[in-house]
PDB file of C-alpha atoms in Angstrom:
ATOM      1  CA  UNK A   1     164.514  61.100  26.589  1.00 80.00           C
ATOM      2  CA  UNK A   2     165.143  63.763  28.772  1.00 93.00           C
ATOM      3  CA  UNK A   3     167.820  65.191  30.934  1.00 96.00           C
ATOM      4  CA  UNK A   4     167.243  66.227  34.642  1.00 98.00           C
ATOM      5  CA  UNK A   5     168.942  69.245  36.531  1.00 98.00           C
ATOM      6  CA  UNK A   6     167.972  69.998  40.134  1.00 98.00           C
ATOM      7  CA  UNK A   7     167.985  73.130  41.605  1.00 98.00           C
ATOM      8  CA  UNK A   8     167.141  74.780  44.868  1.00 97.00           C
ATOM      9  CA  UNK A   9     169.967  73.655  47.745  1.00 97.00           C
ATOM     10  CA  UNK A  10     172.162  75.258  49.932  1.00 97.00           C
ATOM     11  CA  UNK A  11     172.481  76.475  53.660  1.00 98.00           C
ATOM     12  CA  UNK A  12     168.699  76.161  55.446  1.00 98.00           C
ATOM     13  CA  UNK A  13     167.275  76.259  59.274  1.00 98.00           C
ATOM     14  CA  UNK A  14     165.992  73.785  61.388  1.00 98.00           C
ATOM     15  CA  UNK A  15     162.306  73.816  61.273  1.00 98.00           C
ATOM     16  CA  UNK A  16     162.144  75.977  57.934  1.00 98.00           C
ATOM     17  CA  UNK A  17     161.140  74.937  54.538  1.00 98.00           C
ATOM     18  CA  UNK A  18     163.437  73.371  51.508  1.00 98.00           C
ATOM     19  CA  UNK A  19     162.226  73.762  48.141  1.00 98.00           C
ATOM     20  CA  UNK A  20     164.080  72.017  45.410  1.00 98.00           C
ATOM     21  CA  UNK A  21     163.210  72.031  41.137  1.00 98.00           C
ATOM     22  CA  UNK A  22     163.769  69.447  39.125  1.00 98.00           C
ATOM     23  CA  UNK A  23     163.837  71.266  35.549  1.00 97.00           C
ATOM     24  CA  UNK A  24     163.797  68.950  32.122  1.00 96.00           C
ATOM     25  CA  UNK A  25     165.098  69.435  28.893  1.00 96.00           C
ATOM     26  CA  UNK A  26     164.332  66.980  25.873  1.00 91.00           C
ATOM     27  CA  UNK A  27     161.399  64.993  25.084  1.00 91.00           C
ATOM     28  CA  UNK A  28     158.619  63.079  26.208  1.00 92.00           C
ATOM     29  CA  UNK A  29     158.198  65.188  30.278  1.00 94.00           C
ATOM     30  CA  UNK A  30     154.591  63.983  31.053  1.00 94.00           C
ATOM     31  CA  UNK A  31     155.072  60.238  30.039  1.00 94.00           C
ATOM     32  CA  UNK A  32     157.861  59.858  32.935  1.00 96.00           C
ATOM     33  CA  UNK A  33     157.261  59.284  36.390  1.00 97.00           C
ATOM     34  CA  UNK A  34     159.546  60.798  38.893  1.00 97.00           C
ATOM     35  CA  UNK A  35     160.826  60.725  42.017  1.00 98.00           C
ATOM     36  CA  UNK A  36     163.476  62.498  44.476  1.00 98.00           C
ATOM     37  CA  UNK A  37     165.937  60.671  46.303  1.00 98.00           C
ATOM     38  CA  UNK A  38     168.585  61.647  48.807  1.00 98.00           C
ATOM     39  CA  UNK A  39     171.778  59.912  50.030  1.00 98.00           C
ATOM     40  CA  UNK A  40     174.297  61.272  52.861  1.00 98.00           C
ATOM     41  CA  UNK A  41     178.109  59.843  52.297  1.00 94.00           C
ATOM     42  CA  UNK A  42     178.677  56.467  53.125  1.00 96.00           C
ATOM     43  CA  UNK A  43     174.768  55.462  53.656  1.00 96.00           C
ATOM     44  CA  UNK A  44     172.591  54.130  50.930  1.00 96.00           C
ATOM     45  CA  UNK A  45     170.350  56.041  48.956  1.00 96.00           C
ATOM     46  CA  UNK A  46     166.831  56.875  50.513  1.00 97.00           C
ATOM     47  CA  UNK A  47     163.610  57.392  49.064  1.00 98.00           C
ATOM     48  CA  UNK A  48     161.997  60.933  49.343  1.00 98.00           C
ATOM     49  CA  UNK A  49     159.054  61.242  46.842  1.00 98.00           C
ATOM     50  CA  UNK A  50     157.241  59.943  43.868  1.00 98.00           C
ATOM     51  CA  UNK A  51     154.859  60.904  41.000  1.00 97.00           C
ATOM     52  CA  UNK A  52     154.061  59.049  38.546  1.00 95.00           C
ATOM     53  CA  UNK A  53     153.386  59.528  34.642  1.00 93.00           C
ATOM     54  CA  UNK A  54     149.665  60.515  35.027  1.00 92.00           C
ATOM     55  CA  UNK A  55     150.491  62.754  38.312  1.00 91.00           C
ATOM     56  CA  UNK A  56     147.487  60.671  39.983  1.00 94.00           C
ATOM     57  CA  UNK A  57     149.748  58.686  42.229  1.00 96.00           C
ATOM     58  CA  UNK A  58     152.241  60.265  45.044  1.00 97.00           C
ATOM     59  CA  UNK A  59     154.059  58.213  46.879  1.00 97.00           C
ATOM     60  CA  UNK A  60     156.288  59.346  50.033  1.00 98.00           C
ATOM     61  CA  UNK A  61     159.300  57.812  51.952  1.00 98.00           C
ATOM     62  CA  UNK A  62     158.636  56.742  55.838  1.00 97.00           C
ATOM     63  CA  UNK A  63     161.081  59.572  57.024  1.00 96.00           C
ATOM     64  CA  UNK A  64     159.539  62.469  55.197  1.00 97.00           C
ATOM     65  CA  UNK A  65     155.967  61.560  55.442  1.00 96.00           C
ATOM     66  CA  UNK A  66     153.443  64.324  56.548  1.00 97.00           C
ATOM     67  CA  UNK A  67     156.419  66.690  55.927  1.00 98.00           C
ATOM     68  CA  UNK A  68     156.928  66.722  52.164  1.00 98.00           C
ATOM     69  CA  UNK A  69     155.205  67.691  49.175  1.00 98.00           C
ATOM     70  CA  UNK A  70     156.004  66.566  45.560  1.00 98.00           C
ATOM     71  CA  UNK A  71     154.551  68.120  42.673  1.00 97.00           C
ATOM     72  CA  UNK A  72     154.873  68.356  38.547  1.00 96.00           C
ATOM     73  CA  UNK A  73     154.176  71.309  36.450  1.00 96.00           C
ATOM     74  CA  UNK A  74     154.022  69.275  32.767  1.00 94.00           C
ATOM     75  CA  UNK A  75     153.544  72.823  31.063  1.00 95.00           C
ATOM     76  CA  UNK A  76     157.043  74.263  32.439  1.00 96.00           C
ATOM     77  CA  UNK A  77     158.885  70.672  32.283  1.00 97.00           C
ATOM     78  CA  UNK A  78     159.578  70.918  35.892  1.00 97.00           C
ATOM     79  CA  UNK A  79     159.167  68.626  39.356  1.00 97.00           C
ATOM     80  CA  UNK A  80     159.267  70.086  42.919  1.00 98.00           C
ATOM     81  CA  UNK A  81     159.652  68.928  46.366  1.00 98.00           C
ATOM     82  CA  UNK A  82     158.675  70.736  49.368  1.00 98.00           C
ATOM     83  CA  UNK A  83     159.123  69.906  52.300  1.00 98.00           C
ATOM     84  CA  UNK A  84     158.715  71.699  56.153  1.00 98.00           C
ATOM     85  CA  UNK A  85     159.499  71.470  59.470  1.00 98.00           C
ATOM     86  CA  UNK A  86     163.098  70.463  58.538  1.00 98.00           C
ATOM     87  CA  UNK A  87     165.297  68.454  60.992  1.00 98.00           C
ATOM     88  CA  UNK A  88     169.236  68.189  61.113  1.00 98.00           C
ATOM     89  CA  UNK A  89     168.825  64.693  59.320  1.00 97.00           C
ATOM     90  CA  UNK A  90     167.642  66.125  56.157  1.00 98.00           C
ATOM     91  CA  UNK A  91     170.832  67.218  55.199  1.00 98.00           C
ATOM     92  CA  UNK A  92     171.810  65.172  52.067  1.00 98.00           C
ATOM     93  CA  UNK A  93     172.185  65.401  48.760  1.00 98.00           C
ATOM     94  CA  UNK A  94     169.159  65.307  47.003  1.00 98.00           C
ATOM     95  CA  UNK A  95     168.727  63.511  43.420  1.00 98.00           C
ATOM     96  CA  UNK A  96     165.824  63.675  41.029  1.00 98.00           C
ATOM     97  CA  UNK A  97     165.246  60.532  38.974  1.00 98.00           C
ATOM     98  CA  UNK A  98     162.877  60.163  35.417  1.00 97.00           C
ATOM     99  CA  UNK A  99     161.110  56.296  34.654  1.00 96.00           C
ATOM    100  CA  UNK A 100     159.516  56.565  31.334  1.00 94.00           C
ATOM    101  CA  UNK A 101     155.427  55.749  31.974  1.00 91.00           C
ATOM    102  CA  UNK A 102     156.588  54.596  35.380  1.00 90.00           C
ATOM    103  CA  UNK A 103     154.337  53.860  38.282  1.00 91.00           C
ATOM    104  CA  UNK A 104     155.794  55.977  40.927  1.00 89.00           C
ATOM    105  CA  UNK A 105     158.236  53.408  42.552  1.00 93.00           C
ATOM    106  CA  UNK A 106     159.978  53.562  45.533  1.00 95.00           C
ATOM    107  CA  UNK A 107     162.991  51.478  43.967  1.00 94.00           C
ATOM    108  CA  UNK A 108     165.905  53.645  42.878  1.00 95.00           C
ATOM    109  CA  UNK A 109     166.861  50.865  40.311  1.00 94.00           C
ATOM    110  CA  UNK A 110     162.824  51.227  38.434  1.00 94.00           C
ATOM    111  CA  UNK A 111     164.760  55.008  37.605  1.00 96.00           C
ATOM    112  CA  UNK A 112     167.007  55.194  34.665  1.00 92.00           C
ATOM    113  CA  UNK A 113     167.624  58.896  34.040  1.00 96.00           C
ATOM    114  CA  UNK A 114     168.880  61.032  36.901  1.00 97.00           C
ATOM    115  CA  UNK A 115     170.041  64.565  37.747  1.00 98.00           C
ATOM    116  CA  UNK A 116     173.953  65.427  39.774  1.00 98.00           C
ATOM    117  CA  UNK A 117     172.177  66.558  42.543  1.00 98.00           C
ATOM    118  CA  UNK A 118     171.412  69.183  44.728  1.00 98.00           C
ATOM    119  CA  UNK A 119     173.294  70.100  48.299  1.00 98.00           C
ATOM    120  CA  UNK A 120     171.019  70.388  50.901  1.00 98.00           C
ATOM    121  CA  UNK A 121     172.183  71.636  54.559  1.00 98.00           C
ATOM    122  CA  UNK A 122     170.541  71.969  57.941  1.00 98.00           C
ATOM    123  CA  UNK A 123     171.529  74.059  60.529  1.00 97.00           C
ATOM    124  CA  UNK A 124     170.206  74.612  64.210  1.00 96.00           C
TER     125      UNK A 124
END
């Protein structure tokens, strides 16, 4: 069981770099797979990134791909995405999401442990 708190948001440029940290508390970090989602208000959810369990599989969504880089550090309990070139359709808020020995899906509903989220905003 662990509990997820993301980190790294605010106010960025067009055509600069987000970094965001997913940090974990609690047990059992390198038998989940994760993955970062983001969601704007009043569209559905959209895949960003996965990783799973064994950190040999990465998965990325359609709109970020080429552009983003996900990443686990199992010794500091921690997940990050990268990701450059950002565009004005990035902004969202971005949610990281734990599946115990998961697979690195792209379904938000194979995730059953999730951070609040993280604000992310780009400007031109």
């Amino acid at each position: 069981q662990v509990q997820l708190v993301e980190s790294g948001g605010g106010f960025l440029q067009a055509g600069g770099t987000l970094s965001l940290t997913c940090a974990a508390s609690g047990r059992g970090f390198s038998t989940y797979a994760f993955g970062w989602f983001r969601q704007v208000p009043g569209r559905d959810r959209e895949f960003v990134a996965a990783i799973n369990w064994r950190g040999n599989f990465i998965d990325y969504g359609r709109s970020v791909l080429g552009r983003a880089t996900i990443s686990r550090d199992n010794a500091k309990n921690t997940v990050a995405l990268r990701m450059n070139n950002l565009k004005l359709q990035d902004t969202a808020v971005y949610y990281c999401a734990g599946d115990l020995y998961g697979s690195g899906m792209r379904q938000e509903d194979r995730y059953d442990t999730w951070g609040k989220g993280t604000q992310v905003t780009v400007s031109p």
